[in-house]
Short mmCIF file of C-alpha atoms and ligand atoms in Angstrom, two decimals:
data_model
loop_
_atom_site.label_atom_id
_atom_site.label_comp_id
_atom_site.label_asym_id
_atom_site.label_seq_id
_atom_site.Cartn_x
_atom_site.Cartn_y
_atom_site.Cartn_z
CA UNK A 1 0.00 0.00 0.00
CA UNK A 2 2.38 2.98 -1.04
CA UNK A 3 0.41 6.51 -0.45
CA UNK A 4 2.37 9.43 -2.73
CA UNK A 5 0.61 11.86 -1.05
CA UNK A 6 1.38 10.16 2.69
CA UNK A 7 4.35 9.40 2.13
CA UNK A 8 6.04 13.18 0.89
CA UNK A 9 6.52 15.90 3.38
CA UNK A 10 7.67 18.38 1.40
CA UNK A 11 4.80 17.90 -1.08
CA UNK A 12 2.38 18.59 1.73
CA UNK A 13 4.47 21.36 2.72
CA UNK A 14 2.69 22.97 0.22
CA UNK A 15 -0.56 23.20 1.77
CA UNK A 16 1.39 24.97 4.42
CA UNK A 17 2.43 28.16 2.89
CA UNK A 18 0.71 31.46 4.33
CA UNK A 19 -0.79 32.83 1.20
CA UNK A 20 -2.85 29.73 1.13
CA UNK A 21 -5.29 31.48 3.59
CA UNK A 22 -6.05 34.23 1.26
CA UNK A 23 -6.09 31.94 -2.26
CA UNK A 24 -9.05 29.82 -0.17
CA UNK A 25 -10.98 32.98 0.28
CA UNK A 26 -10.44 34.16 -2.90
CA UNK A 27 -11.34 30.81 -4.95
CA UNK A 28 -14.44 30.05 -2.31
CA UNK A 29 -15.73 33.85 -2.60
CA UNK A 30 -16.86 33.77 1.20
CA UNK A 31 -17.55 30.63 1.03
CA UNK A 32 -21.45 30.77 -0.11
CA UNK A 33 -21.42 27.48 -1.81
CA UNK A 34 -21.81 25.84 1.38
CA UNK A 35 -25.47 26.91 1.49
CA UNK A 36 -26.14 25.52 -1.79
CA UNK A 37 -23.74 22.36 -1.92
CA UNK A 38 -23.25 20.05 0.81
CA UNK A 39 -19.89 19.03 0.03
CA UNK A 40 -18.93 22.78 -0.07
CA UNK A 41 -16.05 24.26 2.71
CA UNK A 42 -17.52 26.44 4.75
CA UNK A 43 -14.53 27.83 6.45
CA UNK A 44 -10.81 27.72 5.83
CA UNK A 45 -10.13 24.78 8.67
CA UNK A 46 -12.81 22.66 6.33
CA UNK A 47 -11.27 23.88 3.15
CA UNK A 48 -7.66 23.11 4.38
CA UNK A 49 -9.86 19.33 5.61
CA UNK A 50 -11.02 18.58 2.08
CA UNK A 51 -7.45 19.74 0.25
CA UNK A 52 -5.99 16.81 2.45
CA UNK A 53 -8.74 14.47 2.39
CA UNK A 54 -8.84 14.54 -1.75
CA UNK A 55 -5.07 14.66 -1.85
CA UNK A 56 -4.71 11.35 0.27
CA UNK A 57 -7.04 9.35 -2.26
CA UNK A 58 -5.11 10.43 -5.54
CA UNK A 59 -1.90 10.03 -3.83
CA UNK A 60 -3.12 6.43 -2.94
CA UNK A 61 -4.19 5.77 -6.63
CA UNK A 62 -1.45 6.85 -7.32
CA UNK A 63 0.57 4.91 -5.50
CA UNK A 64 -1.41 1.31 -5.49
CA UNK A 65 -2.54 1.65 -9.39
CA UNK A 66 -0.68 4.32 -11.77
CA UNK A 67 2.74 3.60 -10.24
CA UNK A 68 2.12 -0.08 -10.22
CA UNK A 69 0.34 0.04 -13.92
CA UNK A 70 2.89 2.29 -15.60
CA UNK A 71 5.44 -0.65 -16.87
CA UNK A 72 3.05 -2.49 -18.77
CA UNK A 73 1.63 0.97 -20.08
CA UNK A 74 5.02 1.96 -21.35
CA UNK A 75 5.13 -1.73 -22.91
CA UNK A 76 1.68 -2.03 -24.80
CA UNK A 77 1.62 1.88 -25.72
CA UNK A 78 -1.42 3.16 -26.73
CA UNK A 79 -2.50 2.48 -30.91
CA UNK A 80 -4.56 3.37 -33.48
CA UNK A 81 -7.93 1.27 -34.74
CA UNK A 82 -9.87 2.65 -37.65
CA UNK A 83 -8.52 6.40 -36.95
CA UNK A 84 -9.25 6.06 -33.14
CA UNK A 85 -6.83 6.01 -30.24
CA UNK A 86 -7.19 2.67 -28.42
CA UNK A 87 -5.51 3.05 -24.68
CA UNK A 88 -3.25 0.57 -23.19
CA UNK A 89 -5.45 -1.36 -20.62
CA UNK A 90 -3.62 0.42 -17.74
CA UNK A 91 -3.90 3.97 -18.86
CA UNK A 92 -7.94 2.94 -18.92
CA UNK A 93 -7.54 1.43 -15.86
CA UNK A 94 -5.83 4.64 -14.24
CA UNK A 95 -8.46 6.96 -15.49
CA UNK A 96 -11.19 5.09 -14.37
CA UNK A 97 -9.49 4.82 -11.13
CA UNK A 98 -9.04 9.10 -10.76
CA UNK A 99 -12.53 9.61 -12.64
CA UNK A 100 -14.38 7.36 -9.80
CA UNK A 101 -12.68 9.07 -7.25
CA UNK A 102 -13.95 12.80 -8.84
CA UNK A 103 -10.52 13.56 -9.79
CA UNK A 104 -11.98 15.04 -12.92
CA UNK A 105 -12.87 19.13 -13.68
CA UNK A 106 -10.83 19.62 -10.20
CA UNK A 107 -10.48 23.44 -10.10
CA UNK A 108 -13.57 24.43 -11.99
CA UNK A 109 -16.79 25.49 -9.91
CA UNK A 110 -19.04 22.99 -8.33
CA UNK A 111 -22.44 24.34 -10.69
CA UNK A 112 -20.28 22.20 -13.29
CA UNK A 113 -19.86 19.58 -11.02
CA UNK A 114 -16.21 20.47 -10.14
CA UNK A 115 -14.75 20.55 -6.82
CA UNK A 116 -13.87 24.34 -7.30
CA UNK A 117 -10.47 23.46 -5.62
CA UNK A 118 -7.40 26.33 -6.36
CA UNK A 119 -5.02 25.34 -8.39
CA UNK A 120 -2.06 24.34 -5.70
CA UNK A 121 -3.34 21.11 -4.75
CA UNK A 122 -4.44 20.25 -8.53
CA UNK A 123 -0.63 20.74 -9.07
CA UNK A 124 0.24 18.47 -6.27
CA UNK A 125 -2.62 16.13 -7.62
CA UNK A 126 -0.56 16.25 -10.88
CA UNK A 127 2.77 15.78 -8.91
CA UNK A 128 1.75 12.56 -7.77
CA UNK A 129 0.38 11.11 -10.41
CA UNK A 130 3.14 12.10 -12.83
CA UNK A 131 5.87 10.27 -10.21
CA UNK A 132 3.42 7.30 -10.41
CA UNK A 133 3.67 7.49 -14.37
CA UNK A 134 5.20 10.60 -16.68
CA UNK A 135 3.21 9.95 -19.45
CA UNK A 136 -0.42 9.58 -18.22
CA UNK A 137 -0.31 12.47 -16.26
CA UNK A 138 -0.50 14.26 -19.61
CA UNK A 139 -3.70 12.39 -20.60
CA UNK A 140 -5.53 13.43 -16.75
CA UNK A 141 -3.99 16.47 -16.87
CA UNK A 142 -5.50 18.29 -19.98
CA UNK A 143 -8.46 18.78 -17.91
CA UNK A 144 -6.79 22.16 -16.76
CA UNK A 145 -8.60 22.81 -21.13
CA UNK A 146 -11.62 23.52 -19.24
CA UNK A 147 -10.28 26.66 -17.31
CA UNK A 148 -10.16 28.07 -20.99
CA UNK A 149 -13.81 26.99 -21.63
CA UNK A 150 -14.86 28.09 -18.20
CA UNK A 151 -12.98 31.84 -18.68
CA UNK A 152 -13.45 32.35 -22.25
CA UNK A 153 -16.51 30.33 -23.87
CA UNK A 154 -20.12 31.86 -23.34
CA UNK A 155 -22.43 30.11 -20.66
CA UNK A 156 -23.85 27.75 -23.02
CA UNK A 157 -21.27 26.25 -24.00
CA UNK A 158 -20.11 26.01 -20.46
CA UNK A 159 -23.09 24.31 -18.89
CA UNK A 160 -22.44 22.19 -22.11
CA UNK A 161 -18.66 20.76 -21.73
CA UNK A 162 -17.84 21.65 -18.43
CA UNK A 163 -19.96 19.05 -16.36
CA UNK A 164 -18.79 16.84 -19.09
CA UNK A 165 -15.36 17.17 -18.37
CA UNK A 166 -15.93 16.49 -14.61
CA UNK A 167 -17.56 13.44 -15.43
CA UNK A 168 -14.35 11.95 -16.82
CA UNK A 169 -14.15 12.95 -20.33
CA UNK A 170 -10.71 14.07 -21.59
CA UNK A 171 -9.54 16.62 -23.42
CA UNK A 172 -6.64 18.21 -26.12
CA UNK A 173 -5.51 21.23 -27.33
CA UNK A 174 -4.68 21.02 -31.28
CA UNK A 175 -2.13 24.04 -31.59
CA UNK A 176 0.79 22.38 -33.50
CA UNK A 177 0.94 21.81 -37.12
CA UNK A 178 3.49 20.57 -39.68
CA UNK A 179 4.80 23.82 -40.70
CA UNK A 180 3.90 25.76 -37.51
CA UNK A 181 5.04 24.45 -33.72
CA UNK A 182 7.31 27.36 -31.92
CA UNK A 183 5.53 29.79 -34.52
CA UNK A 184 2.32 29.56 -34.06
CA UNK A 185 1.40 32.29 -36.23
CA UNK A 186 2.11 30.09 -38.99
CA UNK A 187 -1.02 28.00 -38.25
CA UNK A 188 -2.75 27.10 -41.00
CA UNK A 189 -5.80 24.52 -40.09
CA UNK A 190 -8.92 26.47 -42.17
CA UNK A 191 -11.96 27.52 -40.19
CA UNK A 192 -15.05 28.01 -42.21
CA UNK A 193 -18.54 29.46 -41.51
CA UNK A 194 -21.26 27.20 -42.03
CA UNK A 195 -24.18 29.61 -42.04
CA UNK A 196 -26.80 26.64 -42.94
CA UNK A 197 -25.96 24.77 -39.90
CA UNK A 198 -24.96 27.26 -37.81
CA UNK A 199 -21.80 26.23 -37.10
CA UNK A 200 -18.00 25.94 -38.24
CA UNK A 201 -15.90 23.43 -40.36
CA UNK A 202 -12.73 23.15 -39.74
CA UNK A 203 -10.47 21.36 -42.64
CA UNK A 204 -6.34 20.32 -42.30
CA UNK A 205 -3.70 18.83 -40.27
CA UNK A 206 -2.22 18.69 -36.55
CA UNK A 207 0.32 17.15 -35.41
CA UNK A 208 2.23 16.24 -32.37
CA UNK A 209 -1.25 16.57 -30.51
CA UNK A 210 -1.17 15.07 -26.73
CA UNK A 211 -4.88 12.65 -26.39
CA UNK A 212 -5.51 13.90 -29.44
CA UNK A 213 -8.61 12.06 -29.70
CA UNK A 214 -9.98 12.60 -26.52
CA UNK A 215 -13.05 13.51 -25.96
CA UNK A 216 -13.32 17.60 -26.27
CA UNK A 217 -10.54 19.80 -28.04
CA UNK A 218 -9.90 23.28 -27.99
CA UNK A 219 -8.62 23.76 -31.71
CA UNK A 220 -6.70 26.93 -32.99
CA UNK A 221 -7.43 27.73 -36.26
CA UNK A 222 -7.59 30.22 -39.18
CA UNK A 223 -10.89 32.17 -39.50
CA UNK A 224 -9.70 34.75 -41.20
CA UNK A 225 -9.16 34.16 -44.61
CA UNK A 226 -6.31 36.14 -46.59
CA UNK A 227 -4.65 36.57 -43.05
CA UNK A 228 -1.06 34.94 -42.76
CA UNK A 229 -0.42 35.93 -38.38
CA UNK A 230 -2.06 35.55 -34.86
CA UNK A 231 -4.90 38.13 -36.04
CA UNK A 232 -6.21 35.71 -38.78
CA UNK A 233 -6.23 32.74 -36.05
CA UNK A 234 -9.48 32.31 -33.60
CA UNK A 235 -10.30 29.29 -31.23
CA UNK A 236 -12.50 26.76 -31.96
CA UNK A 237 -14.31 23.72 -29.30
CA UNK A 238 -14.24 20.48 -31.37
CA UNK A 239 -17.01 17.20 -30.07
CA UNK A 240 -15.72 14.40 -30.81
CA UNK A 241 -19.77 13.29 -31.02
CA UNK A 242 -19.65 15.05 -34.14
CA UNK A 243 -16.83 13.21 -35.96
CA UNK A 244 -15.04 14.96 -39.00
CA UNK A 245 -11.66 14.10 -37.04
CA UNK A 246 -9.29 10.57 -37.79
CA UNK A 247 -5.93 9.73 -36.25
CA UNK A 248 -3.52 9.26 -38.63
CA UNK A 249 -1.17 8.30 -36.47
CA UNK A 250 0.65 8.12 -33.28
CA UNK A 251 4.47 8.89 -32.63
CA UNK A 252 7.00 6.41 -31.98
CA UNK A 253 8.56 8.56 -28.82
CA UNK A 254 11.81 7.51 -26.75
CA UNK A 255 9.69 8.30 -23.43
CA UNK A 256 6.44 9.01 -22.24
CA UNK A 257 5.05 6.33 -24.22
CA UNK A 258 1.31 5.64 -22.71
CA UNK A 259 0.35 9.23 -23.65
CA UNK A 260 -0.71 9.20 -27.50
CA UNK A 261 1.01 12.12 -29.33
CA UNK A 262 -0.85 12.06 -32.36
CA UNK A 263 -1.41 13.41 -36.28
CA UNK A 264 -4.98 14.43 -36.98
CA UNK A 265 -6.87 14.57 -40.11
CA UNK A 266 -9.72 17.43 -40.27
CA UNK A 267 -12.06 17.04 -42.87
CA UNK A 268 -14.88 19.36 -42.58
CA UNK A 269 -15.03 19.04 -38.94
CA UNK A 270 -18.13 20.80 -37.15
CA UNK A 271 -16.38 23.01 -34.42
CA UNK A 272 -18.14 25.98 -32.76
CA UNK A 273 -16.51 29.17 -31.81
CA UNK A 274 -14.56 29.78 -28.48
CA UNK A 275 -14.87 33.46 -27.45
CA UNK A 276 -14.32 35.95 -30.05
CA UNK A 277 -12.88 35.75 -33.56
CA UNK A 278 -9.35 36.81 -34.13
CA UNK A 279 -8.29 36.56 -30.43
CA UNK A 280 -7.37 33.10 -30.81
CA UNK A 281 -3.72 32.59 -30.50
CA UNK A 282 -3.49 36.43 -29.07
CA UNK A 283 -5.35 36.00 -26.22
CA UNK A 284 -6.64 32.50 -25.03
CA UNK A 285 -3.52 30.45 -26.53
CA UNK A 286 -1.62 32.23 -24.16
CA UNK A 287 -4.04 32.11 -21.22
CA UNK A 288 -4.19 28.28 -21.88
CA UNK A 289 -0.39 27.90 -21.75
CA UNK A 290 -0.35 29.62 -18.66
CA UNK A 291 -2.33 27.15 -17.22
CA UNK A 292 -0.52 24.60 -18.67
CA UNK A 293 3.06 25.66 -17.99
CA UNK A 294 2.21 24.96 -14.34
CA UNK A 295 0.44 21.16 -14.91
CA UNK A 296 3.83 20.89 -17.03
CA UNK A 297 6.08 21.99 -14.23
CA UNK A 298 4.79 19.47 -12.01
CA UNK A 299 5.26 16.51 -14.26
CA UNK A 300 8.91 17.45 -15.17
CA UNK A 301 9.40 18.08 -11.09
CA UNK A 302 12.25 16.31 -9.01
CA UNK A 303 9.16 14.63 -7.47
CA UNK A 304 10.78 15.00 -4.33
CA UNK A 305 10.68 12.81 -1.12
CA UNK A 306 13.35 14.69 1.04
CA UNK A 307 11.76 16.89 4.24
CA UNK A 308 12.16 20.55 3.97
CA UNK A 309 15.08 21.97 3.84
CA UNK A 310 16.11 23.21 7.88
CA UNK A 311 16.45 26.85 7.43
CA UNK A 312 17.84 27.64 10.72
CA UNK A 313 21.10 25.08 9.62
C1 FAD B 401 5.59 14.78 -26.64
C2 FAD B 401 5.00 16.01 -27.27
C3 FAD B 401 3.70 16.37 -26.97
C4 FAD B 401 3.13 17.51 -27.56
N1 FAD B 401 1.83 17.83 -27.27
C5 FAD B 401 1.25 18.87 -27.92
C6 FAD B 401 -0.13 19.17 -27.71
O1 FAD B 401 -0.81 18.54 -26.92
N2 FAD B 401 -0.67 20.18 -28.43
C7 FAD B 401 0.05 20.92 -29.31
O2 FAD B 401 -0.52 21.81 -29.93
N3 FAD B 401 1.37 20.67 -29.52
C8 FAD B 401 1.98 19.67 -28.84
N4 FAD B 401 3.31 19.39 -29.06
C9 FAD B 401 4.06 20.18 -30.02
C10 FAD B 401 5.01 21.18 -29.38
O3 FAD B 401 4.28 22.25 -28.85
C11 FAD B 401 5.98 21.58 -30.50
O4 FAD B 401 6.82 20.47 -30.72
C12 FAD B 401 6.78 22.77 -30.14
O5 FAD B 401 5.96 23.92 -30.15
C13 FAD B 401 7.96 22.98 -31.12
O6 FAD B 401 7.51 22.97 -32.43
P1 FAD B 401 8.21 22.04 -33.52
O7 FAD B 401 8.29 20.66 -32.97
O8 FAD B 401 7.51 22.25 -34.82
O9 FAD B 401 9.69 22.55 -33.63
P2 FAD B 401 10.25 23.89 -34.42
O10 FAD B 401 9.32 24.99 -34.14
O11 FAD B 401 10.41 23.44 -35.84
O12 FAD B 401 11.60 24.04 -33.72
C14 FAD B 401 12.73 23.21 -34.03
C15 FAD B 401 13.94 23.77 -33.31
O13 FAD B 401 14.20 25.11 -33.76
C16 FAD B 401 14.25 26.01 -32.65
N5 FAD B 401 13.63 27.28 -33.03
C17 FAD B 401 12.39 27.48 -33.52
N6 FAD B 401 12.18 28.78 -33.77
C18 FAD B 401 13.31 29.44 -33.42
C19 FAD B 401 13.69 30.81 -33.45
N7 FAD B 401 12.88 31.76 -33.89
N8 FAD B 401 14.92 31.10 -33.02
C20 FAD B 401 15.77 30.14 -32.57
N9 FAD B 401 15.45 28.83 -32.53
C21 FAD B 401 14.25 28.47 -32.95
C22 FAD B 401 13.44 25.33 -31.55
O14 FAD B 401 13.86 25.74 -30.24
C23 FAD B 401 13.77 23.86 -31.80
O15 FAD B 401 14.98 23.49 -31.19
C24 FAD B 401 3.90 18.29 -28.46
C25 FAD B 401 5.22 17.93 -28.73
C26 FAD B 401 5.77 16.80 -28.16
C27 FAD B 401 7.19 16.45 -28.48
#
């Protein structure tokens, strides 16, 4: 029975620091959820209770089935049947594991279904599971997709995905293409209006795309036509219900091997639009990698088991 969680001081340390007080307050807004949800903190001592209690059972998934799953992930890999990505039996395992557990939508507010927790202990969340296996923590931990739904898509849309998402389906974000990874400027995926159906179609190639068939993508594309930088590019929310999208294939990496990295084929995909037009890449690409440079920091982490450091030595 190995706990990650249990078993790491300075990853609890964490929970520790004093600005935690005031990121409580801020993220529970005076904590009036806890007259409409019963599961809702309704102080800081019962915030700081939950933090700990949640933390314990995805350090002890981690622990007793990621960490003990992740060799035989690494072996079988995920693959590719008829243009779908087909998970290695432990990487479905794992997921069902965290999604039972309500390990899904963490930070984003409980009318969604979310546990409306702040983002420090989803990081230490994604700390553990990444030490219990580097490559599925990339598949759980594109949920952090719905903060961009949740700050940037209208309420609709929303109520639509977001409950979704804490449910247990997974997401992507389809930024990279053949010709355009550090420049993303150079994006070239073709968004087009589809005034009879009210909708978009999106038409072209990504590439290198993490769970790129999962579930929900946020998909940046060009809406502008004649455009050739960031202003032509707006973001799109892509159902995989709706089809229009095929895996072409999945990368042979040296690492990280349960998480498919993958090539997809967009042939008039229905998408709907994310926000407004043109601010795609300017404004919630870079929101989203905010979010994700932190999830990304805590899988690369020294995953640390070492007590914190004795200042007074
Ligand atoms: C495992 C994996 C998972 C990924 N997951 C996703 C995902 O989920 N979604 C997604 O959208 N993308 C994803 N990517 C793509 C990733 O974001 C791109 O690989 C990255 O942006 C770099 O783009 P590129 O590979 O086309 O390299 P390039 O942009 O072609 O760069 C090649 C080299 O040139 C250097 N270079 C580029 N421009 C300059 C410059 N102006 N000056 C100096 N040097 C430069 C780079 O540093 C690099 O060393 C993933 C990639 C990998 C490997």
């Amino acid at each position: 029975m190995a706990n990650f969680y249990n078993d790491n001081p300075s990853l609890k340390h964490h929970l520790t620091h004093p600005l935690m007080r005031k990121i409580i307050e801020l993220k529970e807004r005076n904590y009036t959820d806890a007259e409409k949800y019963d599961y809702a903190p309704f102080n800081y001592d019962d915030a700081m209770d939950s933090y700990e209690k949640v933390l314990e059972i995805a350090g002890e998934i981690s622990g007793d089935i990621v960490a003990p799953n992740a060799e035989s992930v690494d072996h079988e890999g995920p693959h590719v049947v008829n243009g779908r990505v087909v998970y290695a039996e432990g990487t479905q395992k794992n997921l069902d594991a965290l999604v039972k557990a309500g390990l899904m939508g963490i930070s984003l507010p409980r009318r969604y279904n979310g546990l409306n927790f702040s983002l420090v202990p989803y990081i230490m969340a994604a700390d553990m599971v990444s030490r219990a296996d580097a490559g599925f923590v990339n598949i759980w931990g594109l949920q952090d997709c719905a903060e961009t739904i949740y700050e940037f898509a209208d309420e609709d849309q929303r109520k639509r995905y977001l409950p979704r998402v804490c449910a247990g389906e997974t997401m992507a974000m389809d930024l990279t293409e053949p010709d355009a990874g550090s420049d993303l400027q150079a994006v070239m995926l073709k968004a087009t209006p589809d005034e009879e159906n009210g909708c978009w179609r999106l038409n072209g190639v990504k590439r290198f795309i993490t769970n790129g068939d999962g579930d929900i993508a946020l998909v940046l594309a060009r809406s502008e036509e004649g455009t050739k930088d960031g202003r032509g590019l707006s973001m799109f929310i892509y159902d995989k219900n709706d089809g229009g999208v095929t895996v072409r294939r999945i990368e042979n990496k040296m690492g990280i091997k349960g998480s498919p990295t993958c090539e997809l084929v967009f042939k008039n995909a229905k998408a709907e639009l994310c926000g407004s037009r043109k601010l795609g890449l300017i404004k919630y690409v870079m929101a989203l990698m905010n979010g994700a440079r932190l999830g990304i920091a805590a899988h690369d982490g020294p995953h640390e088991r070492r007590p914190p450091r004795n200042r007074s030595a």
